[in-house]
mmCIF file of C-alpha atoms in Angstrom:
data_model
loop_
_atom_site.group_PDB
_atom_site.id
_atom_site.type_symbol
_atom_site.label_atom_id
_atom_site.label_comp_id
_atom_site.label_asym_id
_atom_site.label_seq_id
_atom_site.Cartn_x
_atom_site.Cartn_y
_atom_site.Cartn_z
ATOM 1 C CA MET O 1062 89.682 99.164 124.876
ATOM 2 C CA ILE O 1063 89.200 99.001 121.522
ATOM 3 C CA LEU O 1064 91.884 99.189 119.451
ATOM 4 C CA ARG O 1065 91.140 100.541 116.556
ATOM 5 C CA MET O 1066 94.090 99.676 114.606
ATOM 6 C CA ARG O 1067 94.845 98.955 110.237
ATOM 7 C CA LEU O 1068 97.549 98.199 108.399
ATOM 8 C CA ARG O 1069 98.610 100.969 106.079
ATOM 9 C CA VAL O 1070 101.584 98.314 103.205
ATOM 10 C CA LYS O 1071 103.047 101.090 101.046
ATOM 11 C CA CYS O 1072 104.193 99.369 97.662
ATOM 12 C CA TRP O 1073 106.597 100.870 95.823
ATOM 13 C CA VAL O 1074 108.448 99.829 92.318
ATOM 14 C CA VAL O 1075 112.327 101.650 92.619
ATOM 15 C CA LEU O 1076 113.994 103.343 89.085
ATOM 16 C CA SER O 1077 115.870 104.810 90.455
ATOM 17 C CA GLU O 1078 117.992 106.652 92.690
ATOM 18 C CA ASP O 1079 115.601 109.657 92.782
ATOM 19 C CA VAL O 1080 112.444 107.941 91.218
ATOM 20 C CA LYS O 1081 110.462 105.851 92.802
ATOM 21 C CA PHE O 1082 106.454 104.201 91.623
ATOM 22 C CA GLY O 1083 103.689 103.794 93.438
ATOM 23 C CA GLU O 1084 99.819 104.197 94.306
ATOM 24 C CA GLY O 1085 99.855 108.422 93.697
ATOM 25 C CA ARG O 1086 101.817 108.159 90.416
ATOM 26 C CA ALA O 1087 100.003 105.575 89.250
ATOM 27 C CA GLU O 1088 96.780 106.742 90.577
ATOM 28 C CA LEU O 1089 98.544 110.246 88.294
ATOM 29 C CA LEU O 1090 98.503 108.493 85.190
ATOM 30 C CA GLU O 1091 95.619 106.238 85.406
ATOM 31 C CA LEU O 1092 93.778 109.474 86.053
ATOM 32 C CA ILE O 1093 95.815 111.522 83.064
ATOM 33 C CA ASP O 1094 94.288 108.418 80.601
ATOM 34 C CA ARG O 1095 90.873 109.004 82.205
ATOM 35 C CA LEU O 1096 90.267 112.985 81.348
ATOM 36 C CA GLY O 1097 93.481 112.958 78.399
ATOM 37 C CA SER O 1098 94.712 116.203 80.391
ATOM 38 C CA ILE O 1099 97.986 116.211 82.621
ATOM 39 C CA LYS O 1100 95.887 119.655 83.549
ATOM 40 C CA GLN O 1101 92.838 118.363 84.639
ATOM 41 C CA ALA O 1102 95.173 115.138 86.263
ATOM 42 C CA VAL O 1103 97.016 117.502 89.358
ATOM 43 C CA VAL O 1104 94.044 119.693 89.150
ATOM 44 C CA ARG O 1105 91.685 116.828 90.800
ATOM 45 C CA LEU O 1106 94.732 115.844 92.930
ATOM 46 C CA GLY O 1107 95.326 118.841 94.226
ATOM 47 C CA MET O 1108 99.080 118.662 93.042
ATOM 48 C CA SER O 1109 101.326 121.463 90.714
ATOM 49 C CA TYR O 1110 101.427 121.354 87.172
ATOM 50 C CA ARG O 1111 104.744 121.920 87.731
ATOM 51 C CA SER O 1112 105.459 118.536 90.247
ATOM 52 C CA ALA O 1113 103.291 115.942 87.631
ATOM 53 C CA TRP O 1114 105.188 117.254 85.022
ATOM 54 C CA GLY O 1115 108.810 116.708 86.296
ATOM 55 C CA TYR O 1116 108.216 114.011 87.689
ATOM 56 C CA ILE O 1117 106.961 112.272 84.101
ATOM 57 C CA GLU O 1118 110.303 113.133 82.594
ATOM 58 C CA ALA O 1119 112.387 111.658 85.753
ATOM 59 C CA LEU O 1120 110.093 108.377 85.148
ATOM 60 C CA GLU O 1121 110.174 108.863 81.694
ATOM 61 C CA GLU O 1122 113.877 108.916 81.389
ATOM 62 C CA ALA O 1123 114.460 106.758 84.635
ATOM 63 C CA ALA O 1124 112.077 103.815 82.869
ATOM 64 C CA GLY O 1125 113.886 104.192 79.608
ATOM 65 C CA PHE O 1126 110.518 104.371 77.820
ATOM 66 C CA GLU O 1127 107.561 107.211 77.600
ATOM 67 C CA PHE O 1128 104.281 106.172 79.708
ATOM 68 C CA LEU O 1129 101.846 109.080 77.838
ATOM 69 C CA LYS O 1130 102.361 109.739 74.608
ATOM 70 C CA ARG O 1131 101.118 113.980 74.181
ATOM 71 C CA THR O 1132 99.337 115.923 71.079
ATOM 72 C CA PRO O 1133 99.645 118.913 71.707
ATOM 73 C CA GLY O 1134 98.098 121.484 70.213
ATOM 74 C CA GLY O 1135 93.846 122.244 72.527
ATOM 75 C CA GLY O 1136 92.700 120.886 69.528
ATOM 76 C CA ALA O 1137 89.783 118.205 70.314
ATOM 77 C CA ARG O 1138 92.347 115.558 68.671
ATOM 78 C CA SER O 1139 95.152 117.106 71.457
ATOM 79 C CA GLY O 1140 95.800 115.995 75.791
ATOM 80 C CA ALA O 1141 97.465 112.601 76.757
ATOM 81 C CA ARG O 1142 97.364 108.639 76.398
ATOM 82 C CA LEU O 1143 98.998 105.955 78.142
ATOM 83 C CA THR O 1144 101.387 104.355 76.010
ATOM 84 C CA ILE O 1145 100.985 100.555 76.151
ATOM 85 C CA LYS O 1146 104.002 100.517 77.963
ATOM 86 C CA GLY O 1147 102.302 102.953 80.242
ATOM 87 C CA ARG O 1148 99.384 101.208 81.094
ATOM 88 C CA ALA O 1149 101.419 97.979 81.281
ATOM 89 C CA PHE O 1150 103.067 98.925 84.006
ATOM 90 C CA VAL O 1151 101.179 101.067 85.453
ATOM 91 C CA ALA O 1152 98.887 97.486 85.318
ATOM 92 C CA ARG O 1153 101.535 94.680 86.616
ATOM 93 C CA TYR O 1154 102.253 97.201 89.248
ATOM 94 C CA ARG O 1155 98.622 96.874 90.716
ATOM 95 C CA ARG O 1156 99.278 94.104 90.327
ATOM 96 C CA LEU O 1157 102.321 93.957 92.281
ATOM 97 C CA ALA O 1158 100.477 96.154 95.036
ATOM 98 C CA LYS O 1159 98.367 92.552 95.552
ATOM 99 C CA THR O 1160 100.185 90.420 95.382
ATOM 100 C CA VAL O 1161 101.897 92.984 98.541
ATOM 101 C CA ASP O 1162 98.853 93.734 100.543
ATOM 102 C CA GLY O 1163 97.138 90.296 100.773
ATOM 103 C CA PRO O 1164 99.751 88.481 103.048
ATOM 104 C CA ALA O 1165 99.848 91.133 103.916
ATOM 105 C CA GLN O 1166 96.475 91.394 105.959
ATOM 106 C CA ALA O 1167 96.240 88.201 106.543
ATOM 107 C CA GLY O 1168 99.391 88.578 108.722
ATOM 108 C CA PHE O 1169 98.127 91.557 110.760
ATOM 109 C CA GLU O 1170 95.000 89.599 111.262
ATOM 110 C CA ARG O 1171 97.055 86.613 112.845
ATOM 111 C CA ILE O 1172 99.396 88.916 115.077
ATOM 112 C CA PHE O 1173 96.871 91.871 115.969
ATOM 113 C CA PRO O 1174 93.534 89.583 116.079
ATOM 114 C CA GLU O 1175 92.148 92.804 118.500
ATOM 115 C CA SER O 1176 91.977 94.816 115.734
ATOM 116 C CA THR O 1177 89.014 92.693 113.213
#
């Protein structure tokens, strides 16, 4: 019998009891930054605008700084982009996740050699 196993590790940064920052939120913020639009990002991710907006507000309150610079208006200069602090936080999260994934994968392969 061939076992088909893989490791899945979830890494969160907990900012407060109610606010966790993980892969999904990092992806949301990166997509908003790339597209310049919260609305377009949530459509692509299949989440509600209200849910994303509430999370962003809670995240910014818990972190004590703005993750997104929002420019209303609907014109060419409107939209949303990561702030310098927001971009740095997401990059630090990505580095942290990589430092967790590598050793976890190595341990998994050592402990479950039949999976490789």
